[in-house]
Coordinates of C-alpha atoms in Angstrom, one line a residue:
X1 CA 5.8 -57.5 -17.2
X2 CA 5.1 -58.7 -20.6
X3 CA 1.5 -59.9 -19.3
X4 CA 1.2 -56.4 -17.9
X5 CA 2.2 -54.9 -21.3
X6 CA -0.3 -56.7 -22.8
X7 CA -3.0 -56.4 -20.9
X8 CA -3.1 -52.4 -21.1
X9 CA -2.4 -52.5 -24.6
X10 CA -5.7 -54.1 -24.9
X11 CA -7.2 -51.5 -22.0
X12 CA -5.9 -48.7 -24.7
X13 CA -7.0 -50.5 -28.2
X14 CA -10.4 -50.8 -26.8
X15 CA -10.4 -46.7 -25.2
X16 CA -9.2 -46.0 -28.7
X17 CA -10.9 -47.8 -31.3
X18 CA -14.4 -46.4 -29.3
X19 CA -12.8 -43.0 -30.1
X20 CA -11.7 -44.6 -34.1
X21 CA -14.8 -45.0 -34.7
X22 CA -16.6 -42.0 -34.5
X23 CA -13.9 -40.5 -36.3
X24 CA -14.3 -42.3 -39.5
X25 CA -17.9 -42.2 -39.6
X26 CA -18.7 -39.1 -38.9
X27 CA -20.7 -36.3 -40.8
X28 CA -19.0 -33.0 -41.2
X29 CA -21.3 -31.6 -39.1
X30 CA -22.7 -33.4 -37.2
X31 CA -42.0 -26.9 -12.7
X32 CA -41.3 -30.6 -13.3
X33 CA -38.4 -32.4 -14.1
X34 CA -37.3 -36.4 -14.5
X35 CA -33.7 -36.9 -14.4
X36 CA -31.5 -40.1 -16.3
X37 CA -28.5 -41.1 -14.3
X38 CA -26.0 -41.2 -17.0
X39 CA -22.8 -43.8 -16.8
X40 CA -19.7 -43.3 -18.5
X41 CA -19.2 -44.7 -22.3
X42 CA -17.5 -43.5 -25.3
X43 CA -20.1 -42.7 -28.6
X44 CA -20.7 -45.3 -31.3
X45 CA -20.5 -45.5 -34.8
X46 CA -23.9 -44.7 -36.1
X47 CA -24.7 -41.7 -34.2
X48 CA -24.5 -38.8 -37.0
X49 CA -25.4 -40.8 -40.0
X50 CA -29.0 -41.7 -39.5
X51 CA -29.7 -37.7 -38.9
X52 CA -28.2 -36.0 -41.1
X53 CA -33.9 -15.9 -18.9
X54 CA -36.0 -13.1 -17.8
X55 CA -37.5 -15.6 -14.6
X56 CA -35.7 -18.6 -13.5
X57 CA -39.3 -20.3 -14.5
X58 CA -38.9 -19.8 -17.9
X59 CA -35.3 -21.6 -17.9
X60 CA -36.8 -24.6 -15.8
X61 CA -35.4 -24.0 -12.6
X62 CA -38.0 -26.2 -10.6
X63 CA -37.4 -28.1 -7.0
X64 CA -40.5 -29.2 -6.6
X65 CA -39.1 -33.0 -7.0
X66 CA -36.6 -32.3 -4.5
X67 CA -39.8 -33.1 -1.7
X68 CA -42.3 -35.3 -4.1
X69 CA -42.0 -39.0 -3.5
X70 CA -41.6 -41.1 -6.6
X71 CA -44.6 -42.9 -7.5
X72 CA -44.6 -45.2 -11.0
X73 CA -46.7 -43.1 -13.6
X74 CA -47.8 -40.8 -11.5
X75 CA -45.1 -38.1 -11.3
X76 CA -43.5 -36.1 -13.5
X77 CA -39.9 -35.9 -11.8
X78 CA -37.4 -39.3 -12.0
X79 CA -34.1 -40.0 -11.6
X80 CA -31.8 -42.3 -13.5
X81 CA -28.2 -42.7 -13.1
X82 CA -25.4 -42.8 -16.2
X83 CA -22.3 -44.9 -16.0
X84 CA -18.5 -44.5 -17.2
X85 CA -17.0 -47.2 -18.9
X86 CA -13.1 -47.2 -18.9
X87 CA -13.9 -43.5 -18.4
X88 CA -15.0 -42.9 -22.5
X89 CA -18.1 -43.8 -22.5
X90 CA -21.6 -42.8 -21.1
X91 CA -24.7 -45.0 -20.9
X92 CA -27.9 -45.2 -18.6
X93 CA -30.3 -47.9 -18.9
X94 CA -33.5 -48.4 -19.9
X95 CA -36.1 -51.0 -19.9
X96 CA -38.2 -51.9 -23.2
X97 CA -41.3 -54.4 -23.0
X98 CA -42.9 -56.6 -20.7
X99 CA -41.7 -58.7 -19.4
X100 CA -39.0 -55.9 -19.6
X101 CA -35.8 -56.3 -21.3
X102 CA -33.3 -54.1 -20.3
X103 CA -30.9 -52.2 -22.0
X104 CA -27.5 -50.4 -22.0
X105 CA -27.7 -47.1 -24.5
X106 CA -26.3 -44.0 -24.4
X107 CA -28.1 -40.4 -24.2
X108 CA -27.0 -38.8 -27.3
X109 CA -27.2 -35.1 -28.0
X110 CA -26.3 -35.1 -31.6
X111 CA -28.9 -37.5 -32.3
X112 CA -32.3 -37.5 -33.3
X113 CA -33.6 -41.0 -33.9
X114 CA -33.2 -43.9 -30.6
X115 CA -32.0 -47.7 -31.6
X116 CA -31.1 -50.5 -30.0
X117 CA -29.6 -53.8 -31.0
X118 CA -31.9 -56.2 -32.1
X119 CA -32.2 -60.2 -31.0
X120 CA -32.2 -60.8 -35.3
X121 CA -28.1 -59.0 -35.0
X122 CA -27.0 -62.7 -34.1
X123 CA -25.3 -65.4 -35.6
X124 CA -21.6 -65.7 -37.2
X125 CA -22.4 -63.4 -40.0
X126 CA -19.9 -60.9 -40.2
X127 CA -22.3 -58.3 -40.4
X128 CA -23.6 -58.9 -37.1
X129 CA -20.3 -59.1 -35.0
X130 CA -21.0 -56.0 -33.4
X131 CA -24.0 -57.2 -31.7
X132 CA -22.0 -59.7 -30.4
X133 CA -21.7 -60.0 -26.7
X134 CA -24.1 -57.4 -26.1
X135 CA -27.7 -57.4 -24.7
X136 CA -30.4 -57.6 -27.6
X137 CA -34.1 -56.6 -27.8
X138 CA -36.4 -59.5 -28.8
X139 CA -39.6 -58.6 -29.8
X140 CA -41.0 -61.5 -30.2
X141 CA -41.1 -61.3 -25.8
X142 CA -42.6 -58.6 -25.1
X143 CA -46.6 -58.5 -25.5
X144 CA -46.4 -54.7 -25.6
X145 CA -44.9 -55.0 -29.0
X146 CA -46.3 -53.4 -31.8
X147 CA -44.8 -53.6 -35.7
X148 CA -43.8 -51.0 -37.9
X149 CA -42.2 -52.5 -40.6
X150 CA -40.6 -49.3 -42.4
X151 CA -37.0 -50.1 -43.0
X152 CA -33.7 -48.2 -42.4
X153 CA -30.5 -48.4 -44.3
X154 CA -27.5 -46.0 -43.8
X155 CA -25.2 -46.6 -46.9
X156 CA -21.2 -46.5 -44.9
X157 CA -18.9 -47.4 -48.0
X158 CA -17.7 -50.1 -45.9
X159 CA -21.1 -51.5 -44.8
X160 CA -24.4 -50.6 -44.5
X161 CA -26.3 -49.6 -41.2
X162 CA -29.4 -51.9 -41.3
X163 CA -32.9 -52.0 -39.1
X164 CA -36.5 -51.7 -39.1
X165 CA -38.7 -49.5 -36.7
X166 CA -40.7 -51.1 -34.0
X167 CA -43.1 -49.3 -31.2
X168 CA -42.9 -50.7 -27.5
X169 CA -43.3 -49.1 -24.1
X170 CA -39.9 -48.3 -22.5
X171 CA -39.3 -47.4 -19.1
X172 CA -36.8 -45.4 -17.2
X173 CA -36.4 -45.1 -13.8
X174 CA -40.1 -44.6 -12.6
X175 CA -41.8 -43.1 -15.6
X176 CA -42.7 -44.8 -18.6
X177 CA -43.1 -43.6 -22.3
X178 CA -45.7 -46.0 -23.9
X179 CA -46.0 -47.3 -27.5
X180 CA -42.4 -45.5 -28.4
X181 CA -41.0 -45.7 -31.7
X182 CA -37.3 -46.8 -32.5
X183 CA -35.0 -48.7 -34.5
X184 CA -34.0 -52.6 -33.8
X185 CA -31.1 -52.6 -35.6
X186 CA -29.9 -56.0 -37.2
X187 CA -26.3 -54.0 -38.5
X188 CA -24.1 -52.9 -36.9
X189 CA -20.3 -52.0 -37.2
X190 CA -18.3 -54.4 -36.5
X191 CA -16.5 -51.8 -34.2
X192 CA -19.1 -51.9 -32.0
X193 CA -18.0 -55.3 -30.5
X194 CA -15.9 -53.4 -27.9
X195 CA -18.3 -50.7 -27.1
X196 CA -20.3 -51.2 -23.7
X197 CA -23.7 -49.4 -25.0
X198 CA -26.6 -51.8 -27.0
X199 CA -28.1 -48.8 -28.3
X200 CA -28.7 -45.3 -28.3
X201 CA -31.1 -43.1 -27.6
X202 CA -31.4 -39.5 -29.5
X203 CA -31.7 -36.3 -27.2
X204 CA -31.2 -34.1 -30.5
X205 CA -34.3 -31.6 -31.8
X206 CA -36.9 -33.2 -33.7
X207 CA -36.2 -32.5 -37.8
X208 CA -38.5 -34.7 -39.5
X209 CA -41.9 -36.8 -38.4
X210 CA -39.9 -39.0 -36.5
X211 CA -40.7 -38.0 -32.5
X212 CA -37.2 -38.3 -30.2
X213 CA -37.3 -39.0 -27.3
X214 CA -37.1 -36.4 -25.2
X215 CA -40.4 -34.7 -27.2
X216 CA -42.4 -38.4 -26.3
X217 CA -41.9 -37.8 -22.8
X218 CA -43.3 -34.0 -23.2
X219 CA -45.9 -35.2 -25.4
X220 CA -47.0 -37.8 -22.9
X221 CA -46.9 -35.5 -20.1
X222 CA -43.9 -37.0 -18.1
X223 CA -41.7 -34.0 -18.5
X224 CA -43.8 -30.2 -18.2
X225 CA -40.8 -28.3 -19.1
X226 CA -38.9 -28.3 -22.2
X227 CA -35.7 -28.5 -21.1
X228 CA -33.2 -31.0 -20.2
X229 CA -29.1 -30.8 -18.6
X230 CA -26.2 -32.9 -19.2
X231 CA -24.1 -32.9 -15.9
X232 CA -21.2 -35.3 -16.3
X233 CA -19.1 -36.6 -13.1
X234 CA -15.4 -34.8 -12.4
X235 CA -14.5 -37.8 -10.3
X236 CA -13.2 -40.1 -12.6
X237 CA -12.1 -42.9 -10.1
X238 CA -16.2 -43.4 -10.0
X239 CA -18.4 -45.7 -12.0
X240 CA -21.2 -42.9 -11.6
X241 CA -20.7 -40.8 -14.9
X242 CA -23.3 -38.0 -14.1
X243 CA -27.1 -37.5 -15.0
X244 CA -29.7 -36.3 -17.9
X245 CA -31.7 -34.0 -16.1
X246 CA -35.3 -34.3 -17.8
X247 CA -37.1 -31.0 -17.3
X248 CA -35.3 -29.1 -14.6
X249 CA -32.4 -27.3 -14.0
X250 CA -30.3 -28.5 -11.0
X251 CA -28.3 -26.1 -9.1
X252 CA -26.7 -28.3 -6.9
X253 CA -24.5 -29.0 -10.0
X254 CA -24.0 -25.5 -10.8
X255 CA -20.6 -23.4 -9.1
X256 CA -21.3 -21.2 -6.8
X257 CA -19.9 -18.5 -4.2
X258 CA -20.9 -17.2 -1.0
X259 CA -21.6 -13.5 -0.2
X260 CA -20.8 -11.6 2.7
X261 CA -23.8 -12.5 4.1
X262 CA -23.2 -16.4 3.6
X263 CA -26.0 -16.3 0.7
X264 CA -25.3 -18.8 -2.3
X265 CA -24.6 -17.0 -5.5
X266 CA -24.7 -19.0 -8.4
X267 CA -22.3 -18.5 -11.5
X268 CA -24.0 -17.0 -14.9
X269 CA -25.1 -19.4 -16.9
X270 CA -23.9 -18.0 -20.7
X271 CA -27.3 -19.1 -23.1
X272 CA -26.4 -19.4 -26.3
X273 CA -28.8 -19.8 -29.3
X274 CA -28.3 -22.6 -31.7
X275 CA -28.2 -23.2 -35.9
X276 CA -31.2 -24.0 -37.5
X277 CA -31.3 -27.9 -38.1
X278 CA -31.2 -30.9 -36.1
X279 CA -28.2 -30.3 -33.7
X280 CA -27.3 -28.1 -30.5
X281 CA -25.1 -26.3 -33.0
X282 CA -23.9 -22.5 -31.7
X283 CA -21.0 -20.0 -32.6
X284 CA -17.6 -20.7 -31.0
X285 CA -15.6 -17.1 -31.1
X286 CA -12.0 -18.3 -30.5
X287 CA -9.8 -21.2 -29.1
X288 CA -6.8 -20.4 -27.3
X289 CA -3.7 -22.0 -26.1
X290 CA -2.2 -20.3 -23.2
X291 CA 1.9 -21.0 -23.4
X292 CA 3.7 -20.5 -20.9
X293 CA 6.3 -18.4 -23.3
X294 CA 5.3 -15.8 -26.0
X295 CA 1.9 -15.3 -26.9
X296 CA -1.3 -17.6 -27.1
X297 CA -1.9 -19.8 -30.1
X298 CA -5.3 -19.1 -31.4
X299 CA -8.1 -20.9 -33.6
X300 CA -11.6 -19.8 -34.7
X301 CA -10.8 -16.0 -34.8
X302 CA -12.9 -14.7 -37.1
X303 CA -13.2 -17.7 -38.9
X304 CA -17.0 -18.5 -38.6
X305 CA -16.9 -21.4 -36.3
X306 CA -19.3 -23.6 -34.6
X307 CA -19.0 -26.8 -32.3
X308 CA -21.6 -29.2 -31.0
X309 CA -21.7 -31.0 -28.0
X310 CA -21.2 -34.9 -27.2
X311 CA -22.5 -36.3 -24.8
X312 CA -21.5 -39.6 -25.1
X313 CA -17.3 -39.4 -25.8
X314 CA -14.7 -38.1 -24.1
X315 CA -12.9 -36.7 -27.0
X316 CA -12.7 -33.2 -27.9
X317 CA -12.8 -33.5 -32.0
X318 CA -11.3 -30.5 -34.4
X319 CA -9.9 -29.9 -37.5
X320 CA -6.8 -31.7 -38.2
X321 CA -4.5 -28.5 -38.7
X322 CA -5.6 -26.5 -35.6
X323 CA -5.8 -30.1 -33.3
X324 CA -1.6 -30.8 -34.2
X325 CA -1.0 -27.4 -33.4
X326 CA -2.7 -28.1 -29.7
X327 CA -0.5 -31.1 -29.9
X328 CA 2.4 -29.5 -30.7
X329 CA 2.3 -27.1 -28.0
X330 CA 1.4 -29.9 -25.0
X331 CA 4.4 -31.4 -27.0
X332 CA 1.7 -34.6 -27.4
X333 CA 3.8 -38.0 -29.5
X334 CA 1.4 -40.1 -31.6
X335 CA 0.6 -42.8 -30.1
X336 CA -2.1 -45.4 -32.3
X337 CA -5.4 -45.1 -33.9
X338 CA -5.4 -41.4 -34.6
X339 CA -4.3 -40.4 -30.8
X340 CA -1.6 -38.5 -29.1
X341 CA 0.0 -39.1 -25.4
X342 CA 1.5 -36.9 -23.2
X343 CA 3.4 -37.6 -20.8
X344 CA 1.9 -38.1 -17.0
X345 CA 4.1 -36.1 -14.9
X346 CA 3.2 -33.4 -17.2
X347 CA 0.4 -33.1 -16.6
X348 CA -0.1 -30.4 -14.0
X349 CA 2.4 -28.3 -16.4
X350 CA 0.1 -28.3 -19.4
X351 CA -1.2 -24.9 -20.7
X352 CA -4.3 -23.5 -20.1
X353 CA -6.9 -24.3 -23.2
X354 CA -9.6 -22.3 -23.5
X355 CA -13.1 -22.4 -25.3
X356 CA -14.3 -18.4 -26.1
X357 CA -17.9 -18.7 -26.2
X358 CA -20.2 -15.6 -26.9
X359 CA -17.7 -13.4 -25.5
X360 CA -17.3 -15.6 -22.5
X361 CA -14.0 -17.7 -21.8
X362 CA -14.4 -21.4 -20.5
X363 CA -11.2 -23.1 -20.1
X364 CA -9.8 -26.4 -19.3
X365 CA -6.6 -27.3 -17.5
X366 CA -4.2 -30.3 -18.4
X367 CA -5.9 -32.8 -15.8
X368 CA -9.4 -32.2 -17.9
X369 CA -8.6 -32.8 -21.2
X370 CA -6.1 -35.5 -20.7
X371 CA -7.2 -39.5 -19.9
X372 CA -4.8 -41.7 -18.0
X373 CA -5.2 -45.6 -18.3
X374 CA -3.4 -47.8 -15.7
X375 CA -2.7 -51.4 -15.2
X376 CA -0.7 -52.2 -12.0
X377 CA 2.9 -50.4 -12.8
X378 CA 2.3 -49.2 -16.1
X379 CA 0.6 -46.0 -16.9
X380 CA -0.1 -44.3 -20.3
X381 CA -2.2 -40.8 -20.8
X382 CA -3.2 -39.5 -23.4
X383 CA -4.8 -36.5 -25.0
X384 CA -8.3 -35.7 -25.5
X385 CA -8.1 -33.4 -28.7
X386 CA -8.9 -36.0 -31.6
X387 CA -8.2 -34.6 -35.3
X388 CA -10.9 -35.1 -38.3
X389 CA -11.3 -33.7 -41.7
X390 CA -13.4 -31.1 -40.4
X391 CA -13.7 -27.3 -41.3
X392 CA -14.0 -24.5 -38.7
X393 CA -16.3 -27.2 -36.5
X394 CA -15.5 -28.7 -33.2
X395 CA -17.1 -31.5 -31.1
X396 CA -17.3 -30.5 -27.2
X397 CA -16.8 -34.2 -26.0
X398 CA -16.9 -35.1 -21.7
X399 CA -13.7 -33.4 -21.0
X400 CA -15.4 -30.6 -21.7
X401 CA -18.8 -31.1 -20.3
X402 CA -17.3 -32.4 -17.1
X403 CA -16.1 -28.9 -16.1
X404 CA -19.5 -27.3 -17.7
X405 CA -23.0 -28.1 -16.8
X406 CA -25.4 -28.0 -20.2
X407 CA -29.0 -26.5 -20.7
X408 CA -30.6 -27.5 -23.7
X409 CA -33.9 -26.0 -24.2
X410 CA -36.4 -27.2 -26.5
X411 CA -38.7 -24.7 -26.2
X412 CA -35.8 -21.3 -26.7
X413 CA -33.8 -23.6 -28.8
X414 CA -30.7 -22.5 -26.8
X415 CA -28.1 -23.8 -25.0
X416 CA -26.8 -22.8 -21.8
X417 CA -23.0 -23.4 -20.3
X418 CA -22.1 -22.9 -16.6
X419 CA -19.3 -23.9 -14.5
X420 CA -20.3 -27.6 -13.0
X421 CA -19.8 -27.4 -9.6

């Protein structure tokens, strides 16, 4: 029993201390398709700190890849599939070079510029224990390598975020994005040690010269539409944590009904246009806590509030005030590291919390924004909700965008929320 207790304590430290350190590091703020199979992982670090419908045509809805066969550079529809790690975290994989080297990194909405951990992050300096265990990219092996040289350094009060911008070919899937700029990093928080990703790539909107990724593969002709999805997968018992839809829109993961004459009808999909700025940043109208006794507990009413989504944790971050009020009333203990637990055979009693989002009401139930780690006997769940020293701002982690397929379009610069189906 002891072993037992001792082994999911170390199951929870690392689920929490992925979620730790986004927390600390944070900013305030933070037709032809291709689509990147997306597996489950929590977000890293250094995500936010390097950045600071008339026709269905025009939204990307496009199934022409549903009967094209894949051919290596010479389609402009993919597939890649994302993984869940210990059901936090979100990675796909890509591969960089030739020979190729390939890579765990997440697909990251609230960022703009793409990194991965490079083969000079080694050694027993304590600066480069993060990179430890993980896979690195060596340039010095790949004859596709091309040198930049312009540095990067992301002063953290506790250490710096260190690299240097390269430019290789990286391939996903079948398509291939040639001579693309990134980041090797040779810094990284220490934190990172635990996490499962060896990089990240930014799906944010381009702010500066530097291209993301997303506008390479429009630039080079591999995507036609501007457009790409986030669809994350419900089933949490699988290692298949959803897709990055490149391009398209894909109904099949949107809810729908049928008519009285059998036809499909497909929910709404609520498009919602975003802040000026780097980020899928949009209005949030209210957040609402649906008690069983007496009357909701509300947030955000008519307080000017906005949230962004993250596509790479599970967490659900808010201001510390309003996220110990949620806590309070799913009468959540504190637990370690900045997180709450409930307790399990709760669960299906929890209250209704809901997301008011231009007028329309998306809501979660108890099983959605709560995580449950197991080892043999000995089960723990905890809460979602995460507090930060944030004002009137809120970080739609996956137990939100399990439960809501995401647009985000380039070319509009809006972002669309559905019922996933």
């Amino acid at each position: 029993m002891l072993r037992n207790c001792a082994l999911l304590f170390m199951t929870c430290f690392f689920y929490l201390t992925y979620g730790s350190a986004f927390e600390e590091e944070t900013t305030n703020k933070p037709t032809n398709g291709l689509t990147i199979a997306l597996k489950r992982q929590l977000k890293t670090s250094f995500e936010q700190h390097i950045n600071k419908a008339s026709k269905l045509s025009q939204h990307g809805f496009n199934f022409d890849w549903l009967y094209k066969k894949h051919h290596h550079n010479n389609s402009s529809t993919d597939s890649i599939a994302l993984y869940r790690y210990l059901d936090n975290e979100f990675y796909g994989t890509v591969v960089i070079g030739h020979p190729g080297q390939t890579i765990n990194v997440a697909f990251a909405t609230d960022w703009t510029y793409s990194w991965v951990m490079s083969s000079k992050c080694a050694g027993f300096n304590r600066d480069h224990i993060g990179c430890w265990f993980h896979k690195t990219y060596n340039h010095d092996k790949s004859s596709e390598y091309k040198p930049d040289g312009k540095s990067v350094v992301v002063p953290e009060g506790k250490y710096n975020l260190t690299g240097f911008f390269s430019f290789d070919n990286v391939s996903i899937a079948h398509s291939r994005v040639d001579n693309f700029s990134f980041v090797e990093m040779t810094k990284v928080p220490y934190t990172m040690l635990l996490n499962k990703i060896d990089g990240v790539f930014g799906m944010a909107l381009q702010s500066d010269t530097y291209e993301p990724f997303f506008y390479t593969l429009v630039r080079q002709g591999k995507i036609k539409d501007k457009l790409f999805c986030i669809y994350l997968n419900r089933d949490k018992q699988s290692n298949h944590g959803g897709n990055v839809i490149l391009g398209f829109i894909e109904k099949r993961h949107i809810h729908s009904t049928k008519d009285a004459n059998n036809k499909t009808i497909y929910d709404t999909i609520k498009y919602m246009p975003i802040k000026p700025g780097y980020q899928w940043e949009f209005d949030l109208d209210l957040i609402y806590v649906n008690q069983q006794k007496g009357t909701p507990i509300t947030f955000c009413n008519g307080a000017s509030c906005t949230a962004i989504t993250d596509t790479t944790s599970n967490n659900i971050i808010g201001p510390r005030e309003a996220v110990n009020k949620i806590h309070d009333a799913i009468k959540a203990k504190p637990f370690f590291l900045n997180r709450y637990r409930v307790e399990c055979d709760t669960i299906n009693k929890l209250p209704e919390i809901g997301f008011t989002i231009g007028g329309q009401n998306f809501t979660l139930k108890g099983y959605d924004y709560t995580a449950k780690l197991s080892y043999y006997s000995i089960t723990l769940c905890l809460s979602t909700f995460v507090p930060h020293d944030y004002t009137n701002f809120w970080v739609l982690g996956g137990a939100f965008l399990a439960e809501y397929y995401t647009i985000y379009n380039v070319n509009d610069k809006t972002i669309g929320i559905v019922k996933a189906a």
